[in-house]
Amino acid sequence: MKITRLILFLTLTVFIASTAAASTPIVTVDELRPGMHGVAKTVIRGADIETFDVEILGVTGSQAEGHSILVKASGDLIERSGGIAQGMSGSPVYINGRLAGAVAYGKAFSDPNYCFLTPIEEMLKMLEDTDAQPSPFLQKSSPLMASGFTGEGMKYLVEKLAPLELKPFAVPAGQREMEDVGLEPGSSVGVELVRGDIRLGAIGTVTMVDEEGRVLAFGHPFLQRGSTDYFMTNAWIFASIPNVESSYKVGALGRTVGTVTEDRAAGIAGIIGKQPKIIPVFISATDTDRGVNKSAEVQLVPLLLDVVCLNTYSATTDRTGGGTARVSFRIAARGDKSGEIVVQRENMFFNAANLGKAINGELVYAGDILMNNKFEKVTIFDVNVNIEAGSACEV
């Protein structure tokens, strides 16, 4: 009976994988042998897809815990990129024209020509119906590109994301609006969490695009949030920078081309043409000492609302230290059961050492109650924040 069930499970898995792949023939881990050679696709400059050589060294793991494919990369592209670089995650690897998997993991301070692939069978499972509940944060060393952040804002962002083991790094502001660059296997793809006056996101590589416009990429989790609603963009690569620890791509996020709908252990999945649900946020900050006012308009995921507020405050006051702030905010939302929800709040905050960190407490608490309550699903539609801050004990 158990053998019959196992055979049925394996048959269904093969059927689902072959159906999802459709026009993309795949090769399973059972068919791979050491010494097999193939090619991989990626971008290390601009939007031009190039190839490099790959040799299969072996398959590790098991059916129960999952498999990984160890490979060695070589060729002119690998020499120019400094080995397998951060940002190549998701690069499709083909053996005799059949898709085997995606570049996913390497090891710091080791030979950069070696890496592990996530088998395509594991990635295809993301196209099935999945549990909508978010998964725990497990991914390590996912580099994030941040632009438009002040020094104080960047410091706060690093602290905010440290428990998630994410490492943001500052890049020049700006983006490339590339109307003629689509997504295909080997092309660069961006996952964006914040866009507007400041931007925050990561760049990887497309593994597969099916005839329905569904995309598989990265080969490893981004935030491993389960079902998601991130911006999916095209991307432009300036260069791949060799580095002793790990080479990495430097690039710019482009225009939104779809939505990332799944963020799982095997990678990310999305669909081209689908518009993500966005939360528009407008933040106004006034430095009462100097009479300076600045504002920021962004679209983001709720996780980073406080980061945007602190960054706007920091850009306006252009200082660190204590003081007093008057903060008011209005959050417009809708609950599945209760309908329209409006949360408004105004309060004053004082901190003798670091006023910036004191201004976000109630805003974060209100957002958390709305998004993570146990009674109904709540969708936030609009957030407006006003901050008036000064170095005196009273504003």
Short mmCIF file of C-alpha atoms in Angstrom, two decimals:
data_model
loop_
_atom_site.label_atom_id
_atom_site.label_comp_id
_atom_site.label_asym_id
_atom_site.label_seq_id
_atom_site.Cartn_x
_atom_site.Cartn_y
_atom_site.Cartn_z
CA MET A 1 0.00 0.00 0.00
CA LYS A 2 2.80 2.42 0.93
CA ILE A 3 4.67 1.52 -2.29
CA THR A 4 1.53 2.17 -4.34
CA ARG A 5 1.07 5.60 -2.72
CA LEU A 6 4.74 6.46 -3.34
CA ILE A 7 4.45 5.51 -7.02
CA LEU A 8 1.27 7.58 -7.32
CA PHE A 9 2.98 10.58 -5.67
CA LEU A 10 6.00 10.36 -7.97
CA THR A 11 3.75 9.98 -11.03
CA LEU A 12 1.74 13.07 -10.09
CA THR A 13 4.94 15.05 -9.43
CA VAL A 14 6.34 14.19 -12.86
CA PHE A 15 2.99 14.99 -14.49
CA ILE A 16 2.73 18.40 -12.79
CA ALA A 17 6.34 19.25 -13.62
CA SER A 18 6.02 18.25 -17.27
CA THR A 19 2.73 20.14 -17.63
CA ALA A 20 4.10 23.33 -16.05
CA ALA A 21 7.28 23.20 -18.09
CA ALA A 22 5.33 22.58 -21.31
CA SER A 23 7.61 24.17 -23.91
CA THR A 24 10.68 23.88 -21.64
CA PRO A 25 12.04 20.29 -21.55
CA ILE A 26 13.64 19.42 -18.22
CA VAL A 27 16.20 16.92 -16.95
CA THR A 28 15.65 15.41 -13.50
CA VAL A 29 18.32 14.81 -10.85
CA ASP A 30 17.99 11.05 -11.42
CA GLU A 31 19.30 11.52 -14.94
CA LEU A 32 22.33 13.63 -14.01
CA ARG A 33 25.78 12.06 -13.89
CA PRO A 34 29.22 13.45 -12.94
CA GLY A 35 31.08 14.65 -15.99
CA MET A 36 28.03 15.88 -17.90
CA HIS A 37 28.53 19.28 -19.54
CA GLY A 38 26.06 22.05 -20.23
CA VAL A 39 25.59 25.79 -20.49
CA ALA A 40 24.10 28.48 -18.25
CA LYS A 41 22.64 31.89 -19.11
CA THR A 42 23.05 35.19 -17.29
CA VAL A 43 23.75 38.92 -17.70
CA ILE A 44 26.89 40.65 -16.42
CA ARG A 45 26.62 43.88 -18.39
CA GLY A 46 23.61 45.83 -19.64
CA ALA A 47 20.73 43.55 -20.61
CA ASP A 48 22.61 41.21 -22.96
CA ILE A 49 22.24 37.53 -22.10
CA GLU A 50 25.49 35.55 -22.33
CA THR A 51 26.42 31.93 -21.63
CA PHE A 52 29.08 30.10 -19.64
CA ASP A 53 30.09 26.45 -19.42
CA VAL A 54 28.99 24.15 -16.61
CA GLU A 55 30.21 20.69 -15.57
CA ILE A 56 28.10 18.45 -13.32
CA LEU A 57 30.17 17.20 -10.36
CA GLY A 58 27.44 15.36 -8.45
CA VAL A 59 24.03 15.44 -6.76
CA THR A 60 23.70 15.73 -2.98
CA GLY A 61 20.70 15.30 -0.66
CA SER A 62 17.71 12.96 -0.84
CA GLN A 63 14.08 12.82 -1.92
CA ALA A 64 12.97 13.63 1.63
CA GLU A 65 15.26 16.59 2.34
CA GLY A 66 15.63 17.84 -1.22
CA HIS A 67 18.51 17.70 -3.67
CA SER A 68 21.27 20.10 -4.68
CA ILE A 69 23.42 19.83 -7.78
CA LEU A 70 27.13 20.64 -7.43
CA VAL A 71 28.67 22.17 -10.56
CA LYS A 72 31.84 23.86 -11.73
CA ALA A 73 31.53 26.90 -14.00
CA SER A 74 34.11 28.01 -16.55
CA GLY A 75 34.60 30.12 -19.65
CA ASP A 76 35.27 33.72 -20.62
CA LEU A 77 32.20 35.12 -18.84
CA ILE A 78 33.21 33.51 -15.54
CA GLU A 79 36.71 34.99 -15.84
CA ARG A 80 35.26 38.46 -16.48
CA SER A 81 32.71 38.24 -13.64
CA GLY A 82 35.15 36.96 -11.02
CA GLY A 83 33.35 33.62 -10.76
CA ILE A 84 29.76 32.93 -9.78
CA ALA A 85 28.56 36.31 -8.51
CA GLN A 86 25.71 37.44 -6.29
CA GLY A 87 22.96 38.34 -8.73
CA MET A 88 23.54 35.21 -10.84
CA SER A 89 21.12 33.34 -8.59
CA GLY A 90 18.45 31.87 -10.83
CA SER A 91 20.69 31.55 -13.89
CA PRO A 92 19.25 28.55 -15.80
CA VAL A 93 21.54 25.59 -16.48
CA TYR A 94 20.84 23.38 -19.50
CA ILE A 95 22.16 19.88 -20.15
CA ASN A 96 21.79 18.91 -23.82
CA GLY A 97 19.15 21.62 -24.21
CA ARG A 98 17.10 20.47 -21.22
CA LEU A 99 16.68 22.65 -18.11
CA ALA A 100 18.35 21.08 -15.06
CA GLY A 101 18.06 23.83 -12.48
CA ALA A 102 19.15 27.27 -11.35
CA VAL A 103 22.35 28.68 -9.87
CA ALA A 104 21.51 29.16 -6.19
CA TYR A 105 24.22 28.80 -3.54
CA GLY A 106 27.95 29.29 -3.20
CA LYS A 107 30.35 29.52 -0.28
CA ALA A 108 32.18 32.68 0.78
CA PHE A 109 35.99 32.70 0.63
CA SER A 110 36.08 29.56 -1.54
CA ASP A 111 36.74 28.96 -5.22
CA PRO A 112 34.03 31.12 -6.89
CA ASN A 113 33.79 28.77 -9.88
CA TYR A 114 31.94 26.17 -7.81
CA CYS A 115 28.29 26.46 -6.81
CA PHE A 116 25.13 24.49 -6.11
CA LEU A 117 22.01 24.44 -8.29
CA THR A 118 18.42 24.14 -7.12
CA PRO A 119 16.82 21.40 -9.27
CA ILE A 120 14.08 22.63 -11.58
CA GLU A 121 11.69 20.02 -10.13
CA GLU A 122 11.80 21.86 -6.79
CA MET A 123 11.18 25.23 -8.42
CA LEU A 124 8.23 24.00 -10.49
CA LYS A 125 6.36 23.19 -7.29
CA MET A 126 5.95 26.95 -6.73
CA LEU A 127 3.56 27.03 -9.68
CA GLU A 128 1.18 24.71 -7.86
CA ASP A 129 -1.43 25.90 -5.35
CA THR A 130 0.37 26.69 -2.10
CA ASP A 131 -0.46 27.58 1.48
CA ALA A 132 -1.08 31.33 1.70
CA GLN A 133 0.43 31.58 5.18
CA PRO A 134 3.91 33.15 5.23
CA SER A 135 6.90 30.98 6.00
CA PRO A 136 9.58 31.79 8.62
CA PHE A 137 12.51 34.00 7.61
CA LEU A 138 15.29 31.55 6.87
CA GLN A 139 17.31 32.92 3.96
CA LYS A 140 20.81 34.19 4.71
CA SER A 141 22.99 36.79 2.95
CA SER A 142 20.42 38.12 0.48
CA PRO A 143 22.01 41.40 -0.69
CA LEU A 144 19.64 44.37 -1.01
CA MET A 145 20.35 47.49 -3.07
CA ALA A 146 19.22 50.69 -1.37
CA SER A 147 19.17 54.11 -3.04
CA GLY A 148 18.04 57.49 -1.75
CA PHE A 149 18.87 56.69 1.89
CA THR A 150 20.68 59.06 4.24
CA GLY A 151 23.51 57.77 6.41
CA GLU A 152 21.18 57.62 9.42
CA GLY A 153 18.43 56.01 7.35
CA MET A 154 20.84 53.39 6.04
CA LYS A 155 22.06 52.63 9.55
CA TYR A 156 18.47 52.13 10.74
CA LEU A 157 17.71 49.91 7.73
CA VAL A 158 20.71 47.69 8.51
CA GLU A 159 19.53 47.33 12.12
CA LYS A 160 15.96 46.65 11.00
CA LEU A 161 16.96 43.84 8.66
CA ALA A 162 19.73 42.31 10.79
CA PRO A 163 17.37 39.83 12.54
CA LEU A 164 16.35 38.61 9.08
CA GLU A 165 20.03 38.14 8.14
CA LEU A 166 19.65 40.50 5.17
CA LYS A 167 22.47 42.82 4.14
CA PRO A 168 21.48 46.05 2.40
CA PHE A 169 24.15 48.16 0.69
CA ALA A 170 23.92 51.66 -0.71
CA VAL A 171 23.96 52.25 -4.47
CA PRO A 172 23.61 55.51 -6.45
CA ALA A 173 20.04 56.79 -6.80
CA GLY A 174 18.22 56.42 -10.10
CA GLN A 175 16.81 53.70 -12.27
CA ARG A 176 16.72 52.54 -15.86
CA GLU A 177 13.31 52.67 -17.55
CA MET A 178 13.79 49.91 -20.11
CA GLU A 179 10.63 49.59 -22.15
CA ASP A 180 12.13 47.16 -24.64
CA VAL A 181 13.66 44.70 -22.17
CA GLY A 182 11.43 41.76 -21.27
CA LEU A 183 11.98 38.75 -19.06
CA GLU A 184 13.33 35.50 -20.48
CA PRO A 185 15.59 32.72 -19.19
CA GLY A 186 18.96 34.25 -18.29
CA SER A 187 17.79 37.86 -18.13
CA SER A 188 18.12 39.97 -14.98
CA VAL A 189 15.04 40.39 -12.81
CA GLY A 190 14.44 42.72 -9.88
CA VAL A 191 12.38 42.20 -6.74
CA GLU A 192 11.45 45.57 -5.27
CA LEU A 193 10.09 46.30 -1.78
CA VAL A 194 10.09 50.12 -1.92
CA ARG A 195 9.88 52.37 -4.96
CA GLY A 196 9.53 56.10 -5.40
CA ASP A 197 11.76 58.75 -3.84
CA ILE A 198 13.75 55.93 -2.26
CA ARG A 199 14.17 52.40 -3.61
CA LEU A 200 14.99 49.08 -2.05
CA GLY A 201 15.24 45.78 -3.87
CA ALA A 202 17.39 42.91 -5.09
CA ILE A 203 18.51 41.65 -8.50
CA GLY A 204 18.66 38.02 -9.57
CA THR A 205 18.27 35.99 -12.74
CA VAL A 206 15.27 34.45 -14.51
CA THR A 207 15.29 30.67 -14.62
CA MET A 208 12.17 29.97 -16.67
CA VAL A 209 9.18 31.72 -18.27
CA ASP A 210 6.27 29.59 -19.40
CA GLU A 211 3.67 30.24 -22.10
CA GLU A 212 1.31 31.80 -19.52
CA GLY A 213 3.87 34.41 -18.50
CA ARG A 214 4.68 32.72 -15.18
CA VAL A 215 8.26 33.30 -14.05
CA LEU A 216 10.63 31.25 -11.89
CA ALA A 217 13.82 32.91 -10.62
CA PHE A 218 16.55 33.16 -7.95
CA GLY A 219 16.77 29.43 -7.06
CA HIS A 220 16.73 30.38 -3.36
CA PRO A 221 14.34 32.41 -1.17
CA PHE A 222 14.37 36.20 -1.03
CA LEU A 223 12.59 36.77 2.29
CA GLN A 224 10.81 33.38 2.27
CA ARG A 225 7.47 35.03 3.02
CA GLY A 226 5.37 32.40 1.25
CA SER A 227 2.59 34.02 -0.79
CA THR A 228 3.67 37.59 -1.54
CA ASP A 229 2.91 40.73 -3.51
CA TYR A 230 6.28 42.31 -4.42
CA PHE A 231 7.08 44.46 -7.43
CA MET A 232 8.76 42.43 -10.20
CA THR A 233 10.96 44.58 -12.45
CA ASN A 234 13.40 44.23 -15.28
CA ALA A 235 16.96 45.31 -14.48
CA TRP A 236 20.15 46.75 -15.96
CA ILE A 237 23.59 45.47 -14.93
CA PHE A 238 26.54 47.87 -14.82
CA ALA A 239 29.18 45.27 -14.00
CA SER A 240 30.05 42.17 -12.03
CA ILE A 241 32.60 43.16 -9.37
CA PRO A 242 35.20 40.54 -8.34
CA ASN A 243 35.53 40.29 -4.56
CA VAL A 244 37.60 38.12 -2.20
CA GLU A 245 34.53 37.06 -0.22
CA SER A 246 32.06 36.77 -3.11
CA SER A 247 31.76 38.58 -6.44
CA TYR A 248 28.58 40.59 -6.91
CA LYS A 249 26.63 42.35 -9.63
CA VAL A 250 25.96 46.09 -9.48
CA GLY A 251 22.85 47.17 -11.32
CA ALA A 252 19.70 49.28 -11.39
CA LEU A 253 16.10 48.21 -11.02
CA GLY A 254 13.94 49.01 -14.03
CA ARG A 255 10.23 49.33 -14.62
CA THR A 256 7.62 47.13 -13.00
CA VAL A 257 6.70 44.28 -15.37
CA GLY A 258 4.65 42.07 -13.05
CA THR A 259 4.22 40.71 -9.54
CA VAL A 260 6.23 38.28 -7.42
CA THR A 261 3.53 36.00 -6.03
CA GLU A 262 5.57 33.31 -4.24
CA ASP A 263 8.74 33.55 -2.15
CA ARG A 264 9.73 30.01 -1.11
CA ALA A 265 12.77 27.92 -0.25
CA ALA A 266 13.28 26.94 -3.90
CA GLY A 267 13.15 30.51 -5.23
CA ILE A 268 10.61 33.09 -6.27
CA ALA A 269 7.70 32.84 -8.69
CA GLY A 270 5.72 35.59 -10.33
CA ILE A 271 3.58 36.50 -13.28
CA ILE A 272 4.26 39.03 -16.03
CA GLY A 273 1.60 41.70 -16.54
CA LYS A 274 -0.08 41.33 -13.15
CA GLN A 275 -0.02 44.55 -11.16
CA PRO A 276 0.99 44.22 -7.49
CA LYS A 277 -1.20 45.59 -4.72
CA ILE A 278 0.62 48.71 -3.59
CA ILE A 279 0.50 50.83 -0.46
CA PRO A 280 1.01 54.51 -1.37
CA VAL A 281 2.73 56.42 1.43
CA PHE A 282 3.25 60.18 1.73
CA ILE A 283 5.51 61.47 4.49
CA SER A 284 6.11 65.12 5.33
CA ALA A 285 8.80 66.19 7.81
CA THR A 286 9.54 69.68 9.13
CA ASP A 287 12.62 70.80 11.03
CA THR A 288 11.22 73.51 13.31
CA ASP A 289 14.72 74.72 14.23
CA ARG A 290 15.55 75.76 10.66
CA GLY A 291 12.11 75.95 9.05
CA VAL A 292 13.05 73.26 6.51
CA ASN A 293 10.40 70.92 5.09
CA LYS A 294 10.94 67.82 2.99
CA SER A 295 8.67 65.02 1.88
CA ALA A 296 8.83 61.55 0.41
CA GLU A 297 6.32 59.70 -1.73
CA VAL A 298 6.78 55.95 -2.07
CA GLN A 299 4.99 52.69 -2.64
CA LEU A 300 6.04 49.84 -0.39
CA VAL A 301 5.36 46.72 1.65
CA PRO A 302 4.24 47.33 5.28
CA LEU A 303 7.42 45.80 6.71
CA LEU A 304 9.42 48.94 5.87
CA LEU A 305 7.04 51.79 6.73
CA ASP A 306 9.09 52.95 9.72
CA VAL A 307 12.31 52.89 7.66
CA VAL A 308 10.86 55.37 5.17
CA CYS A 309 9.64 57.65 7.98
CA LEU A 310 13.01 57.75 9.72
CA ASN A 311 14.84 58.33 6.45
CA THR A 312 12.60 61.32 5.61
CA TYR A 313 13.08 62.73 9.12
CA SER A 314 16.85 62.28 8.81
CA ALA A 315 16.99 63.96 5.39
CA THR A 316 15.02 66.93 6.73
CA THR A 317 16.81 67.58 10.03
CA ASP A 318 20.29 66.69 8.75
CA ARG A 319 21.45 65.89 12.28
CA THR A 320 21.42 63.20 14.95
CA GLY A 321 20.63 63.51 18.63
CA GLY A 322 17.70 64.23 20.89
CA GLY A 323 14.72 66.51 20.77
CA THR A 324 10.95 66.60 20.60
CA ALA A 325 8.63 65.65 17.74
CA ARG A 326 4.94 65.93 17.04
CA VAL A 327 3.82 63.01 14.85
CA SER A 328 0.41 62.53 13.26
CA PHE A 329 -0.63 59.79 10.86
CA ARG A 330 -3.68 58.48 9.04
CA ILE A 331 -3.98 54.92 7.74
CA ALA A 332 -6.84 54.04 5.40
CA ALA A 333 -7.62 50.33 5.08
CA ARG A 334 -10.39 47.85 4.41
CA GLY A 335 -11.21 44.66 6.30
CA ASP A 336 -12.79 41.60 4.68
CA LYS A 337 -15.53 41.66 7.34
CA SER A 338 -15.60 45.14 8.83
CA GLY A 339 -15.25 47.15 5.63
CA GLU A 340 -13.63 50.59 5.68
CA ILE A 341 -11.10 51.19 8.47
CA VAL A 342 -9.45 54.52 9.26
CA VAL A 343 -6.78 54.81 11.96
CA GLN A 344 -5.77 58.34 12.98
CA ARG A 345 -3.32 59.26 15.68
CA GLU A 346 -1.39 62.30 16.91
CA ASN A 347 1.16 62.35 19.71
CA MET A 348 4.36 63.98 20.94
CA PHE A 349 7.63 62.19 21.56
CA PHE A 350 10.80 63.16 23.41
CA ASN A 351 14.14 61.40 23.43
CA ALA A 352 17.29 62.96 24.84
CA ALA A 353 19.66 60.75 22.85
CA ASN A 354 18.06 59.69 19.53
CA LEU A 355 14.78 61.31 18.52
CA GLY A 356 14.65 59.51 15.17
CA LYS A 357 14.07 56.11 16.73
CA ALA A 358 11.34 57.46 19.02
CA ILE A 359 8.99 58.75 16.33
CA ASN A 360 7.94 55.42 14.78
CA GLY A 361 6.60 53.43 17.74
CA GLU A 362 2.88 54.09 17.38
CA LEU A 363 2.94 53.94 13.57
CA VAL A 364 4.59 50.51 13.58
CA TYR A 365 2.19 49.29 16.27
CA ALA A 366 -0.88 50.45 14.33
CA GLY A 367 0.34 48.85 11.10
CA ASP A 368 1.12 45.59 12.88
CA ILE A 369 -2.35 45.42 14.46
CA LEU A 370 -4.01 45.94 11.09
CA MET A 371 -1.88 43.53 9.07
CA ASN A 372 -1.40 40.73 11.62
CA ASN A 373 -4.72 40.59 13.48
CA LYS A 374 -6.31 37.15 13.90
CA PHE A 375 -9.87 38.17 13.06
CA GLU A 376 -9.85 39.21 9.41
CA LYS A 377 -7.63 40.06 6.47
CA VAL A 378 -6.97 43.80 6.24
CA THR A 379 -5.67 45.60 3.16
CA ILE A 380 -4.00 48.98 3.63
CA PHE A 381 -4.75 51.47 0.85
CA ASP A 382 -3.13 54.71 1.93
CA VAL A 383 -0.76 56.07 4.61
CA ASN A 384 -0.10 59.74 5.37
CA VAL A 385 2.45 60.79 8.01
CA ASN A 386 3.39 64.27 9.22
CA ILE A 387 6.42 64.89 11.44
CA GLU A 388 7.40 68.18 13.08
CA ALA A 389 10.67 67.90 14.96
CA GLY A 390 13.11 70.18 16.77
CA SER A 391 15.98 70.02 19.21
CA ALA A 392 14.05 71.84 21.98
CA CYS A 393 12.12 70.07 24.71
CA GLU A 394 8.80 71.16 23.17
CA VAL A 395 7.57 71.68 19.59
#
